[in-house]
Coordinates of C-alpha atoms in Angstrom, one line a residue:
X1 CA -22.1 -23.7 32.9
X2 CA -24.0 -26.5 31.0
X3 CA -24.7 -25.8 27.6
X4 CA -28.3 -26.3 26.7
X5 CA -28.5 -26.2 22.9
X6 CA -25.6 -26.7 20.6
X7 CA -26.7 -25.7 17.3
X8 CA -24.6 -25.1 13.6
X9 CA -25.0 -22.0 12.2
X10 CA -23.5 -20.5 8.7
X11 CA -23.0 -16.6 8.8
X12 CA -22.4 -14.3 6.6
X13 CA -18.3 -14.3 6.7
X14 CA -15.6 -11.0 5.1
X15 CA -12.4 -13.0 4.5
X16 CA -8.5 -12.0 3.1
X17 CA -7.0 -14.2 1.5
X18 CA -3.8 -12.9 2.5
X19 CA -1.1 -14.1 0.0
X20 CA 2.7 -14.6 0.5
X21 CA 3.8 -13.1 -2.5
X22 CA 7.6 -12.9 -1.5
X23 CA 11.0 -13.8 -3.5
X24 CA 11.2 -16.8 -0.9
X25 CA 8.0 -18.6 -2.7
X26 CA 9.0 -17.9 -5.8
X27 CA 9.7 -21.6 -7.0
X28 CA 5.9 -22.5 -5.4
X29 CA 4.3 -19.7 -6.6
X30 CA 1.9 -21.9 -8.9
X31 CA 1.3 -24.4 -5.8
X32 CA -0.1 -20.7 -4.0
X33 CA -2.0 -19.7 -6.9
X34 CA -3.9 -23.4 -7.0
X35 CA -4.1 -23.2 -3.5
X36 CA -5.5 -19.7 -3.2
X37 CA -7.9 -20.8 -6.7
X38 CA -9.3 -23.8 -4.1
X39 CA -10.3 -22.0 -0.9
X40 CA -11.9 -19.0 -3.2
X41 CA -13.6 -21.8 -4.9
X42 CA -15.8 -22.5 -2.2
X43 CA -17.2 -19.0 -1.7
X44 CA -20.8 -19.0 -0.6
X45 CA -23.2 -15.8 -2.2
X46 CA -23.5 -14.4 0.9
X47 CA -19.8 -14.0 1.6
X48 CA -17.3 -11.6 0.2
X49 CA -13.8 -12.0 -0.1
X50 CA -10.3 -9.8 -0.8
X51 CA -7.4 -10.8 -2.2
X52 CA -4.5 -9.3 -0.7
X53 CA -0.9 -10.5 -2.0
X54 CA 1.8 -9.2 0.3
X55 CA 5.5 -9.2 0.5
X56 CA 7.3 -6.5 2.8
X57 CA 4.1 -5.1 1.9
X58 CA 0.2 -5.1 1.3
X59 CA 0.3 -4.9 -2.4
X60 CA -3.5 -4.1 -4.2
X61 CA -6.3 -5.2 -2.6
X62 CA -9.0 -7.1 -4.8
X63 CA -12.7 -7.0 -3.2
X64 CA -14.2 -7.1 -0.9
X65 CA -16.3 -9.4 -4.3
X66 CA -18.0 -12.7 -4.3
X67 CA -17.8 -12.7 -8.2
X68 CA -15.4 -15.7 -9.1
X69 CA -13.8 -14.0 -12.3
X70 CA -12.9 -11.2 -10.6
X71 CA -11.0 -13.1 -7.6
X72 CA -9.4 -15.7 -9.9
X73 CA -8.1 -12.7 -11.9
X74 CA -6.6 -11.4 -8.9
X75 CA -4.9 -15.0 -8.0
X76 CA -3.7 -15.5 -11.6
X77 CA -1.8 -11.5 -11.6
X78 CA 0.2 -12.3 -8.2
X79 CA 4.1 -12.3 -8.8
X80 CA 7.0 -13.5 -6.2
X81 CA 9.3 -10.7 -5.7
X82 CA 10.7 -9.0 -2.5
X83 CA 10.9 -9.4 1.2
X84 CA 8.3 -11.1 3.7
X85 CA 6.7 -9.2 6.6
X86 CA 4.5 -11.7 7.7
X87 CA 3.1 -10.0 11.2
X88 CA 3.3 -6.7 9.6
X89 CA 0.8 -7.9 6.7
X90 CA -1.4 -9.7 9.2
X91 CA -2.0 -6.7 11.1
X92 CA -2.2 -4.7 8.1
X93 CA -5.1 -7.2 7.1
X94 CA -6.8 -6.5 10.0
X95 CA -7.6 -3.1 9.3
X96 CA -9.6 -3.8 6.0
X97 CA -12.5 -5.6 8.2
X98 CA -13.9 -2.1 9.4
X99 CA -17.1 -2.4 7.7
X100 CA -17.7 -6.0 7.6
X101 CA -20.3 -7.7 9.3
X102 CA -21.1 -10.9 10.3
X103 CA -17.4 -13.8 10.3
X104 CA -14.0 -12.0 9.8
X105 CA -11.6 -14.4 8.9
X106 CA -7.8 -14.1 7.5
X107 CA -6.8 -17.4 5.5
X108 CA -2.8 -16.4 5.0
X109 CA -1.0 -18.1 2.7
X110 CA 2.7 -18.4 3.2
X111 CA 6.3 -20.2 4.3
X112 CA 6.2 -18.3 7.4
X113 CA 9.6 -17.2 6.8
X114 CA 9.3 -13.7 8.2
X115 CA 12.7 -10.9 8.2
X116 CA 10.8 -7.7 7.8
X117 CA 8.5 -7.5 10.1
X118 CA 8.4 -4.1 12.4
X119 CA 5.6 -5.1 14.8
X120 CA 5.4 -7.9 17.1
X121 CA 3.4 -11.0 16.7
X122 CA 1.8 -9.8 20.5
X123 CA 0.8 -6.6 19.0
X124 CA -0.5 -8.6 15.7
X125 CA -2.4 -11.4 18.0
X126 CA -4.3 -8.5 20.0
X127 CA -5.0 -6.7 16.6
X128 CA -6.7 -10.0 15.4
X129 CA -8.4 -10.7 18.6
X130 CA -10.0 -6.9 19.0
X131 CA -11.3 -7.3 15.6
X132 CA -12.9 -10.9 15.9
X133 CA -10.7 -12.1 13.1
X134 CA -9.7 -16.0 13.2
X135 CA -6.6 -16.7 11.2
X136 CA -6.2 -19.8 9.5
X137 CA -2.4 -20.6 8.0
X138 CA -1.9 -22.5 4.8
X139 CA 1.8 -23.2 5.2
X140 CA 3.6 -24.2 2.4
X141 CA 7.4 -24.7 2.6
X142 CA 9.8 -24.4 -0.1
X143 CA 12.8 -26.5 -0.8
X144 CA 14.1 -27.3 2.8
X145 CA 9.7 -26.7 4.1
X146 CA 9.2 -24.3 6.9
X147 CA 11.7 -23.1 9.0
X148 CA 11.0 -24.6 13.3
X149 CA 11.0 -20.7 14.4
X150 CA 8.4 -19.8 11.0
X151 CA 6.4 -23.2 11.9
X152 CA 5.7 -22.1 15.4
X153 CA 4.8 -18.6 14.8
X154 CA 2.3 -19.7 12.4
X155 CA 1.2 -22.4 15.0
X156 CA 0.5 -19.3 17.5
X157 CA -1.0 -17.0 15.4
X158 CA -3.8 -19.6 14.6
X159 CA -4.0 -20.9 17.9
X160 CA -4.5 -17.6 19.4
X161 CA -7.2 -16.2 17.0
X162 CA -9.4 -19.7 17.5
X163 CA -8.3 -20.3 13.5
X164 CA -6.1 -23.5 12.6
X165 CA -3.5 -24.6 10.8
X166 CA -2.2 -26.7 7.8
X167 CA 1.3 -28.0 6.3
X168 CA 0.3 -29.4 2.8
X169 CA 3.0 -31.4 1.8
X170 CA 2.0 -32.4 -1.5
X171 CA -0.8 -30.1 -3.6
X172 CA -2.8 -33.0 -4.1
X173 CA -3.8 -32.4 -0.5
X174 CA -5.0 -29.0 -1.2
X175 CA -8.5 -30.1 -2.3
X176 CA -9.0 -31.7 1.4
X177 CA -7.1 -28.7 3.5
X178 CA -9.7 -26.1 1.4
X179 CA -12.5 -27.9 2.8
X180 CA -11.5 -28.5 6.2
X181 CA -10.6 -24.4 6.1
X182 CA -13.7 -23.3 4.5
X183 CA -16.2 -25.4 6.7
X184 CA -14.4 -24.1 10.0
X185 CA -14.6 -20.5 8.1
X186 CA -17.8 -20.4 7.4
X187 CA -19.5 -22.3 10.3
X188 CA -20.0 -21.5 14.2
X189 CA -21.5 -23.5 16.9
X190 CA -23.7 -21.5 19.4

């Protein structure tokens, strides 16, 4: 079929900021903080956003807001400590879009090293792809980066909810990644 009109549109858009908050980023904990600060930075009025640090676990949920001090305050709390269950929180996530309207988007935040998980990342990709949620991965590796197993999960998971994904090596990319994210977030093509 030929496509008679291709036109940009900015909707209304619910994200998580779904935040790795596990013993494993502990030594890059401030590099997720800034990077969380960036994307909530560019936060339209008409979009809300939660906060949701995880580690074997959702931990509290902040929002859904679009107030800046409130979100920021949420960032700057966020401690590393415990195990990661990355598919686990991911599906979790997808639960807290129930009343939303308008773009659902997860931006997750992590190393992608994953050794809790209960669910399946089949069972986490249909979750995502019921709800209309696109996940877009900031990886960010420690020491040794992200593991070829943790790299290609996270590669899926975006591919497979039409979200993308990024490997910052240095933070002084983060400025750039947060707006390629946030323009894909917050604009469709019809």
């Amino acid at each position: 079929q030929k496509a008679d009109h291709i036109a940009r549109q900015t909707v209304p858009t619910t994200i998580v900021l779904l935040v790795d908050n596990s013993q494993s980023m502990s030594r890059r904990i401030d590099f997720v903080r800034h990077a969380a600060e960036r994307l909530a930075d560019r936060l339209r009025q008409q979009d809300k956003i939660m906060v949701v640090p995880f580690n074997k676990q959702l931990g509290a949920v902040t929002g859904p807001t679009n107030d800046a001090k409130t979100i920021g305050e949420a960032i700057a709390s966020m401690q590393a400590k415990g195990g990661t269950a990355i598919l686990d929180g991911v599906l979790e996530s997808t639960k807290l879009f129930e009343r939303s309207e308008g773009r659902r988007a997860i931006i997750l935040i992590t190393d992608g090293y994953d050794e809790h998980s209960a669910g399946d990342l089949a069972t986490t990709l249909k979750a995502a792809q019921e709800h209309q949620i696109a996940v877009y991965v900031v990886g960010i590796g420690g020491v040794a980066g992200i593991s070829i197993k943790g790299e290609r999960m996270l590669q899926e998971i975006a591919q497979q909810t039409g979200g993308r994904v990024h490997f910052p090596p240095r933070e002084s990319q983060l400025r750039e990644i947060s707006e390629a994210v946030s323009t894909d977030v917050y604009s469709r093509y019809l």
